Tab-separated table of N, CA and C in Angstrom:
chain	number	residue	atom	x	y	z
L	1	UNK	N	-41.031	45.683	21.291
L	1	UNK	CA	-42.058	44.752	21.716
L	1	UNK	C	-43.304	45.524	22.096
L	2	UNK	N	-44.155	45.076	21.763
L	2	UNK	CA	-45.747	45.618	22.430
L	2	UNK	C	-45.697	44.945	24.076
L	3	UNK	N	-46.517	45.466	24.379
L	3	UNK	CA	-46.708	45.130	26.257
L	3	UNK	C	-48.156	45.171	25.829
L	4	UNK	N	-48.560	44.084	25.310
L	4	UNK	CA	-50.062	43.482	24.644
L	4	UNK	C	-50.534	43.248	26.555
L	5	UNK	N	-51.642	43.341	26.465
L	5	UNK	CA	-52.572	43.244	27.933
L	5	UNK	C	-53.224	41.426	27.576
L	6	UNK	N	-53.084	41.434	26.047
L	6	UNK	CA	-53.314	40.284	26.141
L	6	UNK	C	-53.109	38.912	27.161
L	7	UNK	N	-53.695	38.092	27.668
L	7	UNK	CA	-53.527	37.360	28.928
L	7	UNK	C	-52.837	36.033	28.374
L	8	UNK	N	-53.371	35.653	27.137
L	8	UNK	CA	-53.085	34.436	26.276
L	8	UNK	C	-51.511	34.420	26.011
L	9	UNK	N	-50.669	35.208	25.280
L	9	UNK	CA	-49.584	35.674	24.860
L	9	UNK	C	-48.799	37.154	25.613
L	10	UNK	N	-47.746	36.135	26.061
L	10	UNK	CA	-46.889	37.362	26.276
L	10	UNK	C	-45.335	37.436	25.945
L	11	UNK	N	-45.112	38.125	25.131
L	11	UNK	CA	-43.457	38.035	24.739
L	11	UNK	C	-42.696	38.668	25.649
L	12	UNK	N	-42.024	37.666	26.104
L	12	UNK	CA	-41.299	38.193	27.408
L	12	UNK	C	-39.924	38.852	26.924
L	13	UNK	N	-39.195	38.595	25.968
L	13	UNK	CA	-38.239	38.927	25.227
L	13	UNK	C	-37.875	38.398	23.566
L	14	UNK	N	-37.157	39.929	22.788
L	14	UNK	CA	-37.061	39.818	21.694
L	14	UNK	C	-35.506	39.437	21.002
L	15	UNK	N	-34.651	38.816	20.990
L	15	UNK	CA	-33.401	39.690	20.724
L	15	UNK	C	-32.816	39.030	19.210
L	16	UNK	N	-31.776	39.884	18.689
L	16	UNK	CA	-31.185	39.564	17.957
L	16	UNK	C	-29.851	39.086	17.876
L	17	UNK	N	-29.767	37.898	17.583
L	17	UNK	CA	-27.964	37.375	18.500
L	17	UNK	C	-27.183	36.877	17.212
L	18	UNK	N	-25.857	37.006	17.126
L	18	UNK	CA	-25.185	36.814	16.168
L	18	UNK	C	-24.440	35.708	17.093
L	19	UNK	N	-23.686	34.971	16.394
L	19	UNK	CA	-23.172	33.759	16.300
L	19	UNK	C	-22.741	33.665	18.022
L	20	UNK	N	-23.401	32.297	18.267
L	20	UNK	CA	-22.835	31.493	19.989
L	20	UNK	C	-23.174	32.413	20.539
L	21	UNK	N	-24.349	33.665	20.698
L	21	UNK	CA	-24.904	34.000	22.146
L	21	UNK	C	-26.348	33.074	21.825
L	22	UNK	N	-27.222	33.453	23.717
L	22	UNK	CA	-27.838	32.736	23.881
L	22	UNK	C	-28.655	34.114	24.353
L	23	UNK	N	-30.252	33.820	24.315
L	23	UNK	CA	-31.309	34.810	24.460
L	23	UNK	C	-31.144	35.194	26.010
L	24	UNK	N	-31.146	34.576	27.164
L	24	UNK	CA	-30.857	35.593	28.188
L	24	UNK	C	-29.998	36.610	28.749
L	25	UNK	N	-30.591	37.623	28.742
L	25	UNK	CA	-29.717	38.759	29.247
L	25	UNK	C	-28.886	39.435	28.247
L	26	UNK	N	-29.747	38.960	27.307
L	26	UNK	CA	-28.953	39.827	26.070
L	26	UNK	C	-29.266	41.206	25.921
L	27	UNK	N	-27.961	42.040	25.889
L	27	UNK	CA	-27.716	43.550	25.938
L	27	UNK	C	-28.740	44.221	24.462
L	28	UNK	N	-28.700	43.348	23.118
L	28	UNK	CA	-29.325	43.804	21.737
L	28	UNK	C	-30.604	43.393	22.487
L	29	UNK	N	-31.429	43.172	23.289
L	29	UNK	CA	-32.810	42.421	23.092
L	29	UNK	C	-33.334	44.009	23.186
L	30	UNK	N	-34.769	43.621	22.176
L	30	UNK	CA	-35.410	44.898	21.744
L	30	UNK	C	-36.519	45.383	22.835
L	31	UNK	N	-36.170	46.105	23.437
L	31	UNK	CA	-37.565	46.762	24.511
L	31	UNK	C	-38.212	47.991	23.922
L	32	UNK	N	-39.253	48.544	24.210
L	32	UNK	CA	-39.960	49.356	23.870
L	32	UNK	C	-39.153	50.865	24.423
L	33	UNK	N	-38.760	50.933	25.132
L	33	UNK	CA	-38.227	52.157	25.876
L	33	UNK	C	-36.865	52.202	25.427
L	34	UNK	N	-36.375	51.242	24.766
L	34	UNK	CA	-34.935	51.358	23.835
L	34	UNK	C	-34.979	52.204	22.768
L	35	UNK	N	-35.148	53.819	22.441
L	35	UNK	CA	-35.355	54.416	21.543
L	35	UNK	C	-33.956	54.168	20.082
L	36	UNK	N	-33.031	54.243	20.414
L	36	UNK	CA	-32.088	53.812	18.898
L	36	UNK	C	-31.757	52.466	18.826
L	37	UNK	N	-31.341	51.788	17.491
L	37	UNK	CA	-31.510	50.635	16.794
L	37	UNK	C	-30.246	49.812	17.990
L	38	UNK	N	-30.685	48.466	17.369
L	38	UNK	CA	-29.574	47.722	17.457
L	38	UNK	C	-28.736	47.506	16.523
L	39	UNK	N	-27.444	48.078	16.768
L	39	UNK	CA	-26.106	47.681	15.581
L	39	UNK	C	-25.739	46.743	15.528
L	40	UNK	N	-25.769	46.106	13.945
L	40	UNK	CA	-25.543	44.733	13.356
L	40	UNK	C	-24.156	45.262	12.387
L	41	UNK	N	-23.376	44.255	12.471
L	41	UNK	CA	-22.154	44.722	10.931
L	41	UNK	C	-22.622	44.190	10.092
L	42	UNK	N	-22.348	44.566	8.884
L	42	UNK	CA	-22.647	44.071	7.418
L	42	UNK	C	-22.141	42.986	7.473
L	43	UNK	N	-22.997	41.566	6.711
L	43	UNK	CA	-22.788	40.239	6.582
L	43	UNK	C	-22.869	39.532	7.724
L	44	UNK	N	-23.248	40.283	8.997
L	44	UNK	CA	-23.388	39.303	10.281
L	44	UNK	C	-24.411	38.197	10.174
L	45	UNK	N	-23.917	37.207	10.415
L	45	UNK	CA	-24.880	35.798	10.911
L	45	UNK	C	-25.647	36.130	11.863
L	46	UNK	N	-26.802	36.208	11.809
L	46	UNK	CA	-28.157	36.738	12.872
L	46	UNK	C	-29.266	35.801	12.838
L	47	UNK	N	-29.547	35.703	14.491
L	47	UNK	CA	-30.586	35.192	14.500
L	47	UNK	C	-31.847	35.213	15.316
L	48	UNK	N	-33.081	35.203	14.842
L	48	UNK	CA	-33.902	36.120	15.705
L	48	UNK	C	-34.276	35.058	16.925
L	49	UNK	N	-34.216	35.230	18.477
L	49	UNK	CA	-34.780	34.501	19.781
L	49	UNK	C	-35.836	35.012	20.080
L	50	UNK	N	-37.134	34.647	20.505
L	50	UNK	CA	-38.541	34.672	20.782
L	50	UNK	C	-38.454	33.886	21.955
L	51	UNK	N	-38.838	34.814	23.343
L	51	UNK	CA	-39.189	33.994	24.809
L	51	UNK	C	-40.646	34.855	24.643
L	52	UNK	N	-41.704	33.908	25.168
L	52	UNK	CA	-42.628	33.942	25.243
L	52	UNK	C	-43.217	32.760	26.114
L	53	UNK	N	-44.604	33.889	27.417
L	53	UNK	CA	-45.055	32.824	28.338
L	53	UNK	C	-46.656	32.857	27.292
L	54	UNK	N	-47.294	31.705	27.414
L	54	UNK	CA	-48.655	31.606	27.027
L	54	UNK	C	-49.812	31.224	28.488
L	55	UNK	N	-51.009	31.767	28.303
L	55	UNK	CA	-51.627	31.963	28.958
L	55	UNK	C	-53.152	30.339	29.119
L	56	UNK	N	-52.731	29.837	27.532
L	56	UNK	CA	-53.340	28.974	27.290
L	56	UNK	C	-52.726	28.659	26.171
L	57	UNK	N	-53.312	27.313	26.010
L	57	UNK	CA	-52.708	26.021	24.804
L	57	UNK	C	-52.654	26.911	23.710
L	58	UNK	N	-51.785	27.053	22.520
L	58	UNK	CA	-51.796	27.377	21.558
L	58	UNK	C	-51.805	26.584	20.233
L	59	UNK	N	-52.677	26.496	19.445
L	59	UNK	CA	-52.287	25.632	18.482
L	59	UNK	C	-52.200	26.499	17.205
L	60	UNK	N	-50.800	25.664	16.017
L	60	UNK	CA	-50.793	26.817	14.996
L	60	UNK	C	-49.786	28.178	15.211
L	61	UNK	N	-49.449	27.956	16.144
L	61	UNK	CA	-48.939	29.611	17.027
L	61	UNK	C	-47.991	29.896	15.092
L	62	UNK	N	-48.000	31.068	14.758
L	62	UNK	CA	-47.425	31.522	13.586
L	62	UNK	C	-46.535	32.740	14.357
L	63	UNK	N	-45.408	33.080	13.449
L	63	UNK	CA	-44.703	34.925	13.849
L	63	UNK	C	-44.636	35.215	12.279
L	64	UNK	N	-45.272	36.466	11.744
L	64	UNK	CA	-45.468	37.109	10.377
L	64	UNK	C	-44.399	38.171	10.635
L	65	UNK	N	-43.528	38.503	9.883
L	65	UNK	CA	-42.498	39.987	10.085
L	65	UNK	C	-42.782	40.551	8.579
L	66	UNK	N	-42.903	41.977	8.665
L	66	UNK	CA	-42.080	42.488	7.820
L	66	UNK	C	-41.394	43.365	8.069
L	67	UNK	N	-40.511	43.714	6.871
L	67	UNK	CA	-38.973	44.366	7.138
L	67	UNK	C	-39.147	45.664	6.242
L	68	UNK	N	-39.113	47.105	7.040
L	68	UNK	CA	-38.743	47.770	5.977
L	68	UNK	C	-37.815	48.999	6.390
L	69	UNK	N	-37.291	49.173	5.353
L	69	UNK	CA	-36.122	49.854	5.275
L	69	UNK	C	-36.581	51.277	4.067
L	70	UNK	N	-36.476	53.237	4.954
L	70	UNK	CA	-36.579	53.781	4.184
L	70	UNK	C	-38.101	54.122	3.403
L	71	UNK	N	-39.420	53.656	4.536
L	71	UNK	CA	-40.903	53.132	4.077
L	71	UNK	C	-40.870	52.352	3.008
L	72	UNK	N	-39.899	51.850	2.291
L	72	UNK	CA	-40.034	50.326	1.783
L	72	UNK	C	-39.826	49.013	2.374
L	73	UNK	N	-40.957	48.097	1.727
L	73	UNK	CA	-41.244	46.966	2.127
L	73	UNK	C	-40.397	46.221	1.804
L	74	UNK	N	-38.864	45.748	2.184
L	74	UNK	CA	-37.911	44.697	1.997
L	74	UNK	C	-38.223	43.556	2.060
L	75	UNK	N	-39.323	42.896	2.898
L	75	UNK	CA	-39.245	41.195	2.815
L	75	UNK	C	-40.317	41.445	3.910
L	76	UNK	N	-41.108	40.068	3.713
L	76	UNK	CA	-42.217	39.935	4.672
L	76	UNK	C	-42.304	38.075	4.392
L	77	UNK	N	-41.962	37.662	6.186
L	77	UNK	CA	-42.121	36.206	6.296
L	77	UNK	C	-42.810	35.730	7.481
L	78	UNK	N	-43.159	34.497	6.627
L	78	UNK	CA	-44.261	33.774	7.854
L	78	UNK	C	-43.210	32.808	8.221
L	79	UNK	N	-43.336	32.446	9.740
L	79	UNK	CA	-42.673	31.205	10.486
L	79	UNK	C	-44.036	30.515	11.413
L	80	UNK	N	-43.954	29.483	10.816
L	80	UNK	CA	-44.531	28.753	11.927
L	80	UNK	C	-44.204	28.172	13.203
L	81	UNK	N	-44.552	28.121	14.454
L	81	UNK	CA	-43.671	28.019	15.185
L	81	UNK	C	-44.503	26.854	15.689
L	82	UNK	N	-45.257	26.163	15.714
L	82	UNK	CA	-46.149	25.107	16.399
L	82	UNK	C	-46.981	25.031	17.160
L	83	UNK	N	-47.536	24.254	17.541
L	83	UNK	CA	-48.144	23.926	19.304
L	83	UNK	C	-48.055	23.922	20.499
L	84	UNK	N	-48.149	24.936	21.804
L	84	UNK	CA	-47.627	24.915	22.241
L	84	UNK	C	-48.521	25.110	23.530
L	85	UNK	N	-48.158	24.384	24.410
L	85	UNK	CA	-49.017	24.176	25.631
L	85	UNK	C	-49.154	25.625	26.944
L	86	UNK	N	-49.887	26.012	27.580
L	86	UNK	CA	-50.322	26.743	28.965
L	86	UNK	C	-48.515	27.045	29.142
L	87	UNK	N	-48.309	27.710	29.347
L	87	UNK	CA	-47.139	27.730	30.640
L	87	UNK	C	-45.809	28.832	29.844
L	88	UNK	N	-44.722	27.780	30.340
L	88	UNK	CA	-43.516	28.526	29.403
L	88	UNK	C	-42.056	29.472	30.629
L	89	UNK	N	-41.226	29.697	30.838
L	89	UNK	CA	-41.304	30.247	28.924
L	89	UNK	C	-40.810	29.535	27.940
L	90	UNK	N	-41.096	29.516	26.888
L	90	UNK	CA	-40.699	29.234	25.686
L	90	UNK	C	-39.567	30.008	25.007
L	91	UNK	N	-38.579	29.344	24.349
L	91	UNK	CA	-37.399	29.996	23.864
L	91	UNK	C	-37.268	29.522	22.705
L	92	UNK	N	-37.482	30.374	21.384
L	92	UNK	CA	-37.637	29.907	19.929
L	92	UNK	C	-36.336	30.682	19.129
L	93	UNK	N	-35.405	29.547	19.042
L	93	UNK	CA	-34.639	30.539	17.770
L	93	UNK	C	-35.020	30.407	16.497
L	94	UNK	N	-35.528	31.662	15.259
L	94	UNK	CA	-35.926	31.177	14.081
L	94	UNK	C	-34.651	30.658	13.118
L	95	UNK	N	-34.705	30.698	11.791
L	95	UNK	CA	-33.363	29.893	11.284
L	95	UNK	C	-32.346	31.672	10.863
L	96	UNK	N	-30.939	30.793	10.947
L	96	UNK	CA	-30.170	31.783	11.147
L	96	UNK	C	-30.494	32.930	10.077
L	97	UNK	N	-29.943	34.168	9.273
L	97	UNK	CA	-30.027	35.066	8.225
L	97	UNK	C	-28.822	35.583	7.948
L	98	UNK	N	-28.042	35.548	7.063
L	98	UNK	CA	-26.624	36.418	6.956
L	98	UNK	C	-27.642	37.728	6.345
L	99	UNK	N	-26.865	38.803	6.921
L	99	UNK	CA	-27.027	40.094	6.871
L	99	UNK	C	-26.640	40.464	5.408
L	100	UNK	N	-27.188	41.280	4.515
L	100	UNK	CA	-26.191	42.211	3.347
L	100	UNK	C	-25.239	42.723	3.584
L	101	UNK	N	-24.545	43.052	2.513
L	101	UNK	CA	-23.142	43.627	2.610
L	101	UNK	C	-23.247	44.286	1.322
L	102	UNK	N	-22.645	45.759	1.849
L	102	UNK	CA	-22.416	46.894	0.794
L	102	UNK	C	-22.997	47.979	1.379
L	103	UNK	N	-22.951	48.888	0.602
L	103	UNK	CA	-23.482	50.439	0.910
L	103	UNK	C	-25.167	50.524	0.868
L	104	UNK	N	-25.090	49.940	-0.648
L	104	UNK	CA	-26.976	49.822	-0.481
L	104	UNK	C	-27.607	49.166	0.451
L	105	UNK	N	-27.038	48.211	1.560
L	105	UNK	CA	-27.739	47.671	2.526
L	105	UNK	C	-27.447	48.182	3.676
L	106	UNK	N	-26.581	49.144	3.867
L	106	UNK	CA	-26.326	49.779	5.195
L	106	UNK	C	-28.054	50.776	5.301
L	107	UNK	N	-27.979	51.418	6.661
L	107	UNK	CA	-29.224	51.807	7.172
L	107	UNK	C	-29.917	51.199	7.867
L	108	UNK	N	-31.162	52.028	8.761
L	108	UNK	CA	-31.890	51.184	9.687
L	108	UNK	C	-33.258	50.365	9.487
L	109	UNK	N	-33.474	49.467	10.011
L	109	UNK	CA	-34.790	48.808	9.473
L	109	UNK	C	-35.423	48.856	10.634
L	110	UNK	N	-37.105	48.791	10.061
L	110	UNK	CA	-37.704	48.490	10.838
L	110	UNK	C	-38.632	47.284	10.505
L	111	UNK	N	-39.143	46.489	12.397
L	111	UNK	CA	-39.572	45.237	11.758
L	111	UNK	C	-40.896	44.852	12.590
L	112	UNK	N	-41.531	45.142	12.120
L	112	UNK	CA	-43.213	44.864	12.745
L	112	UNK	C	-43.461	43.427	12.275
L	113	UNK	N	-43.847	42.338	13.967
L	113	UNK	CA	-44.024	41.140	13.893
L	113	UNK	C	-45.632	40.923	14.064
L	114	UNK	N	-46.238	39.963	14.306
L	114	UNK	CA	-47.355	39.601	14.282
L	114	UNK	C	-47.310	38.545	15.029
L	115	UNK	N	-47.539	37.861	16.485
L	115	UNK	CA	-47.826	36.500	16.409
L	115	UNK	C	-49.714	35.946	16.609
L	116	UNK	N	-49.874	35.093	15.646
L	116	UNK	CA	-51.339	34.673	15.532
L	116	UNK	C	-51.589	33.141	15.922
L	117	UNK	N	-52.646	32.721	16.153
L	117	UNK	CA	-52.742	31.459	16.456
L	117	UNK	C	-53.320	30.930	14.837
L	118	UNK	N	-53.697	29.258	14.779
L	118	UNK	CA	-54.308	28.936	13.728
L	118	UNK	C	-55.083	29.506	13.058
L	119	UNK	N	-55.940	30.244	13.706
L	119	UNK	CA	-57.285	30.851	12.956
L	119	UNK	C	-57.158	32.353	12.669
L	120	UNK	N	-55.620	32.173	12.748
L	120	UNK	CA	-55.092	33.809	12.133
L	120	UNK	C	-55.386	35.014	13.073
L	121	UNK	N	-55.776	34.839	13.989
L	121	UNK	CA	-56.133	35.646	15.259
L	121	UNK	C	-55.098	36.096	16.005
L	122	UNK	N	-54.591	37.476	15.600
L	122	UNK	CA	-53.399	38.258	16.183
L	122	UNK	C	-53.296	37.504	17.762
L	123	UNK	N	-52.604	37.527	18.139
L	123	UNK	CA	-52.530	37.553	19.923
L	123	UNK	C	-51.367	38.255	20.597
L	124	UNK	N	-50.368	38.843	19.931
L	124	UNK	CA	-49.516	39.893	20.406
L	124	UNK	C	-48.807	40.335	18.621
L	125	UNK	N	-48.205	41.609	19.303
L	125	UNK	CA	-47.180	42.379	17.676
L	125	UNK	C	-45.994	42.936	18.797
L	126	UNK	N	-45.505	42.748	17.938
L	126	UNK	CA	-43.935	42.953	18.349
L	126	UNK	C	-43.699	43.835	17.082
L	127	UNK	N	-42.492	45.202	17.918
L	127	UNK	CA	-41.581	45.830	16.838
L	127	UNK	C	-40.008	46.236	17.208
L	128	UNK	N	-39.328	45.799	15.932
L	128	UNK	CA	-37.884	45.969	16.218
L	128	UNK	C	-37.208	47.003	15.344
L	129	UNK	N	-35.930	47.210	15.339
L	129	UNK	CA	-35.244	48.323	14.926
L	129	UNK	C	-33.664	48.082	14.954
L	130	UNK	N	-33.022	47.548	13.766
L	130	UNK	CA	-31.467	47.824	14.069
L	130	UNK	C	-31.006	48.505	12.808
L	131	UNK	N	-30.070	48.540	12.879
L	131	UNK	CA	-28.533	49.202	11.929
L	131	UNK	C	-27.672	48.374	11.285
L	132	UNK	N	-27.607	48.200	10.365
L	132	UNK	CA	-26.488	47.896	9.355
L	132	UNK	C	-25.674	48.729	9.004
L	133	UNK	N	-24.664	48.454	9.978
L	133	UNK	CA	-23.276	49.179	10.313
L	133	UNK	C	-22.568	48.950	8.512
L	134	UNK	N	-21.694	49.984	7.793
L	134	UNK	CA	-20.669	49.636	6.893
L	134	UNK	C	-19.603	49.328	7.530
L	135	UNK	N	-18.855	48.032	7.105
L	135	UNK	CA	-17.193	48.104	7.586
L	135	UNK	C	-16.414	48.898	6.935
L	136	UNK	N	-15.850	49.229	7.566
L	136	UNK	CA	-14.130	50.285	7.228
L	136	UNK	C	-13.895	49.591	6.501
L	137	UNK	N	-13.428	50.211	5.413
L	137	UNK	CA	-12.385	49.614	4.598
L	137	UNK	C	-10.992	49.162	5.035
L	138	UNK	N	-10.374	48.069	4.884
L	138	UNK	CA	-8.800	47.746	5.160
L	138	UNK	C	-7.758	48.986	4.974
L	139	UNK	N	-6.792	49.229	5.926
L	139	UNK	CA	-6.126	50.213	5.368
L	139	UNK	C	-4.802	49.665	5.531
């Protein structure tokens, strides 16, 4: 996460939760002073939580990610997240993602966010980092 000085936007927490957790107090949530990734297993159901307080009305509020893995650019998506009034916090889960599975998708990614209002006007960036664990093979 950035610790944006911005007054408008502040992401109070990032995390990545796999199936039936809930964004508080989650052990994976991404802080800046967390230097190694968060470990995901291959094919995990993931889903990204966004708490965020706003400083004023937002309209349009967008989150842009991209994903890359290895200085390649894997995927880059826009979510719109809506309108959203002074106050908060706000707790946004985006829609779920099953993870890859195999060798070529193991490794770490990295994921530089963007959130902008309507008029495309950054107002905080967020960055994350996990692992795509391989499973053991059955023995």
């Amino acid at each position: 996460m950035d610790a944006s000085r911005n007054t408008d936007f502040q992401l109070v927490d990032m995390a990545l939760l796999t199936e039936h957790e809930g964004c508080s107090g989650r052990p994976g949530s991404a802080h800046p002073e967390r230097s190694e990734p968060v470990e995901l297993p291959e094919g995990a159901l993931v889903t990204l939580c966004l708490v965020f307080r706003l400083g004023r009305d937002v309209d349009g509020l967008a989150y842009t990610e991209t994903r890359v893995r290895d200085g390649t650019v894997e995927a880059a998506q826009e979510t719109q997240l809506g309108g959203f009034r002074a106050g908060g916090p706000y707790e946004i889960h985006l829609q779920p993602e099953r993870l890859p599975v195999g060798h070529a998708a193991a490794g770490t990614y990295e994921v530089h966010g963007v959130f902008t209002d309507r008029h495309r006007r950054p107002l905080a960036s967020a960055y994350r980092r996990y692992r795509i664990a391989e499973s053991s093979p059955a023995v």
